[in-house]
JSON list of C-alpha atoms in Angstrom, two decimals:
[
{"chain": "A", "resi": 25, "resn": "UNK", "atom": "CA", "xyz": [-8.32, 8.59, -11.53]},
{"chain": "A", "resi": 26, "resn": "UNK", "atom": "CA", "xyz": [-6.91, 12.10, -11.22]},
{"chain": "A", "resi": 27, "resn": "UNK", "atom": "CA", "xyz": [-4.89, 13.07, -8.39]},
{"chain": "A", "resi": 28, "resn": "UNK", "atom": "CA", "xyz": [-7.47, 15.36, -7.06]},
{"chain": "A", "resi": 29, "resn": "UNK", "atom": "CA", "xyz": [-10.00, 12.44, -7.09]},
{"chain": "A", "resi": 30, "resn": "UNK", "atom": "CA", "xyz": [-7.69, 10.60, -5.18]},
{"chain": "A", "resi": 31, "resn": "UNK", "atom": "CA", "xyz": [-8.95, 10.01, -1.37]},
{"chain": "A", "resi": 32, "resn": "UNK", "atom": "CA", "xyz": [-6.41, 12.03, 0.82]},
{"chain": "A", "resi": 33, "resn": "UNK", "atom": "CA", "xyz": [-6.77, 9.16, 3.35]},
{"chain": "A", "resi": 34, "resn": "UNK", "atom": "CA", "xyz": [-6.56, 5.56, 3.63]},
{"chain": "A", "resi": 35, "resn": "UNK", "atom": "CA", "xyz": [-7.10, 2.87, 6.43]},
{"chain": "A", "resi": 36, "resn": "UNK", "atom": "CA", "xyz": [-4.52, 2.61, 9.10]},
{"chain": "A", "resi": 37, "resn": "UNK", "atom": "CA", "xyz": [-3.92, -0.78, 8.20]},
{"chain": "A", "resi": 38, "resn": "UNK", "atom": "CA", "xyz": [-3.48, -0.22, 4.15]},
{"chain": "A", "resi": 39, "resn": "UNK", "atom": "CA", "xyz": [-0.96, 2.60, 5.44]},
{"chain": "A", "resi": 40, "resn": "UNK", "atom": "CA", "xyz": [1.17, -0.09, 7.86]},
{"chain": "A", "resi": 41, "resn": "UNK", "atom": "CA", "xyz": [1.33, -1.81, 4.45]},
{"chain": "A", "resi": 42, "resn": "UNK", "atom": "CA", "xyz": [2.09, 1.13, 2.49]},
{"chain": "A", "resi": 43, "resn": "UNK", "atom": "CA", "xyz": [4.51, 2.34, 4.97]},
{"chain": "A", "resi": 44, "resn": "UNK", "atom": "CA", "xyz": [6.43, -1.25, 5.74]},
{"chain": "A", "resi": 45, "resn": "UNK", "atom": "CA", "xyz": [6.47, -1.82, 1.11]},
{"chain": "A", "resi": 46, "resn": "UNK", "atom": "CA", "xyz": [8.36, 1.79, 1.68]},
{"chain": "A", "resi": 47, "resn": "UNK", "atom": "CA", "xyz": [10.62, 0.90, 4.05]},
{"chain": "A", "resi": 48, "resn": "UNK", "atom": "CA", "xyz": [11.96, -1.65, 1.43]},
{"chain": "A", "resi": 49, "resn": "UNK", "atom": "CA", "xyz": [10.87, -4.66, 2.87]},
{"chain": "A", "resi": 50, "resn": "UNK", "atom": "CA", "xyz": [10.15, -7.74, 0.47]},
{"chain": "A", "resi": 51, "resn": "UNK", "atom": "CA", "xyz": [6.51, -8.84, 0.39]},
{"chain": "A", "resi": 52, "resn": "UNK", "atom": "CA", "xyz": [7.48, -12.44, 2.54]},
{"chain": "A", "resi": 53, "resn": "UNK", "atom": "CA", "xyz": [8.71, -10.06, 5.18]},
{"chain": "A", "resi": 54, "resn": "UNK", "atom": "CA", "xyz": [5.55, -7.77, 5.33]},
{"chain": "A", "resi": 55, "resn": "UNK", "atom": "CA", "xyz": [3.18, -10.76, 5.21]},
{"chain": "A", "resi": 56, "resn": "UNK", "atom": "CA", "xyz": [5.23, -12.05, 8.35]},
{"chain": "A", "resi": 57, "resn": "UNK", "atom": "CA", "xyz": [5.39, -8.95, 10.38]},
{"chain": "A", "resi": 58, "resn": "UNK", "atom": "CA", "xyz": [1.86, -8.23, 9.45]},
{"chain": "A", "resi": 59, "resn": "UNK", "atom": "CA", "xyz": [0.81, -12.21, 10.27]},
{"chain": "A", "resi": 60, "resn": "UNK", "atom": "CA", "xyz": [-0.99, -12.74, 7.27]},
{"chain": "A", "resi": 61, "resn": "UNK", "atom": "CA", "xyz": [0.09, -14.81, 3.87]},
{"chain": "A", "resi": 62, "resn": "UNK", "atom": "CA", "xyz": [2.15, -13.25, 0.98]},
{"chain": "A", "resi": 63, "resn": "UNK", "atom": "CA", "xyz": [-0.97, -14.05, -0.84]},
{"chain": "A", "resi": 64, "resn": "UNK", "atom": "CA", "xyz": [-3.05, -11.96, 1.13]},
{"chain": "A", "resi": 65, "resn": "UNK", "atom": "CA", "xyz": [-0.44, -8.69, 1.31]},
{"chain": "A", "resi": 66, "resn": "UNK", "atom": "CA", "xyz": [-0.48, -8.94, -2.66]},
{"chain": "A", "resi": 67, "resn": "UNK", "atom": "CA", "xyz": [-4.49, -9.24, -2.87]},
{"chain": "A", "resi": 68, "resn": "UNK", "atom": "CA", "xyz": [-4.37, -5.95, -0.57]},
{"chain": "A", "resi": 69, "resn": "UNK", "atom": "CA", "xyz": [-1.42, -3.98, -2.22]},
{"chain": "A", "resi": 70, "resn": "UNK", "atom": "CA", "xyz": [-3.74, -4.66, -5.49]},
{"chain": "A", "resi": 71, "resn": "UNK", "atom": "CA", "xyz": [-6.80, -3.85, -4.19]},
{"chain": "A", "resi": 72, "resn": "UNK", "atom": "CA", "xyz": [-4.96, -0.57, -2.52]},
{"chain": "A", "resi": 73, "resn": "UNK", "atom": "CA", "xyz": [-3.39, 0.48, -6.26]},
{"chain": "A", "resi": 74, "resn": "UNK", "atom": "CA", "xyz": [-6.79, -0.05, -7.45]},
{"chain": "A", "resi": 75, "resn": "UNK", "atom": "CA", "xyz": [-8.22, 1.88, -5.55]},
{"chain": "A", "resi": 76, "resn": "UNK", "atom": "CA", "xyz": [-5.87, 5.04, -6.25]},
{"chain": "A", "resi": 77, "resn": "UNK", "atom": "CA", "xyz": [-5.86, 4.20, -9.66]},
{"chain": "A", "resi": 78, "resn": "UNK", "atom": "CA", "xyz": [-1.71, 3.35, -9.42]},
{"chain": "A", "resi": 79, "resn": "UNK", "atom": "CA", "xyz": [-0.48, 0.45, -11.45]},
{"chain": "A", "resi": 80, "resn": "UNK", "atom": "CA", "xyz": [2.12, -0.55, -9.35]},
{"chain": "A", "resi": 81, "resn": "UNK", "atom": "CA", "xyz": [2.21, -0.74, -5.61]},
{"chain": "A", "resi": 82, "resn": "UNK", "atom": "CA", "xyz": [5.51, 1.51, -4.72]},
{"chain": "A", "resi": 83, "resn": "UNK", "atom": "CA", "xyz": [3.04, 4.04, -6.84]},
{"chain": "A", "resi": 84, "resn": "UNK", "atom": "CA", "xyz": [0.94, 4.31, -3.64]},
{"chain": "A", "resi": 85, "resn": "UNK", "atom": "CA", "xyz": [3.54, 4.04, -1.23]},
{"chain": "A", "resi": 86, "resn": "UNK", "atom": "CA", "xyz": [5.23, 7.29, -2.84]},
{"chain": "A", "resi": 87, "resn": "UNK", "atom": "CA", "xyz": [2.29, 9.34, -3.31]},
{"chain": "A", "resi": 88, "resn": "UNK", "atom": "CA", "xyz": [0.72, 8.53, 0.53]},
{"chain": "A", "resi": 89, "resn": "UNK", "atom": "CA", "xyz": [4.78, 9.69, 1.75]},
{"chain": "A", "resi": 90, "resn": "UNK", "atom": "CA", "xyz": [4.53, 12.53, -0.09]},
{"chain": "A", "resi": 91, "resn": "UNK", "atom": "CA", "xyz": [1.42, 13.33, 1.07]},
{"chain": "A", "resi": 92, "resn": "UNK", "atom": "CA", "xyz": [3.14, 12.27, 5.04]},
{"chain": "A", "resi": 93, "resn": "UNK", "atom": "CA", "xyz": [0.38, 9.57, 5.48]},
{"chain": "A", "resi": 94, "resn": "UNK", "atom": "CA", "xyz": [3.26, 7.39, 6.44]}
]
């Protein structure tokens, strides 16, 4: 996926998890905050990268703050 095919928008929830993976916290720390399992903020990150067509997750996390999604 191209940049310009990628949505300029994302769920307020996938950008909490963008936002909290930017603010450098480790993945046992979002999937506390956030009240979910580390399992389940990994399945999501990958699902998120997928869907942008990034490889890794701080991919997304840099191109939604440069974009000031988060």
């Amino acid at each position: 996926m191209t940049t310009a095919q990628r949505p300029d928008t994302l769920p307020r929830a996938d950008l909490e998890l963008l936002e909290l993976l930017a603010d450098g916290l480790p993945l046992d720390a979002i999937a506390r905050r956030l009240d979910l399992s580390e399992r389940t903020v990994r399945r999501r990150l990958r699902a998120i990268c997928d869907r942008l067509g990034f490889t890794a997750p701080i991919q997304a996390a840099v191109w939604a703050a440069r974009r000031g999604l988060i």
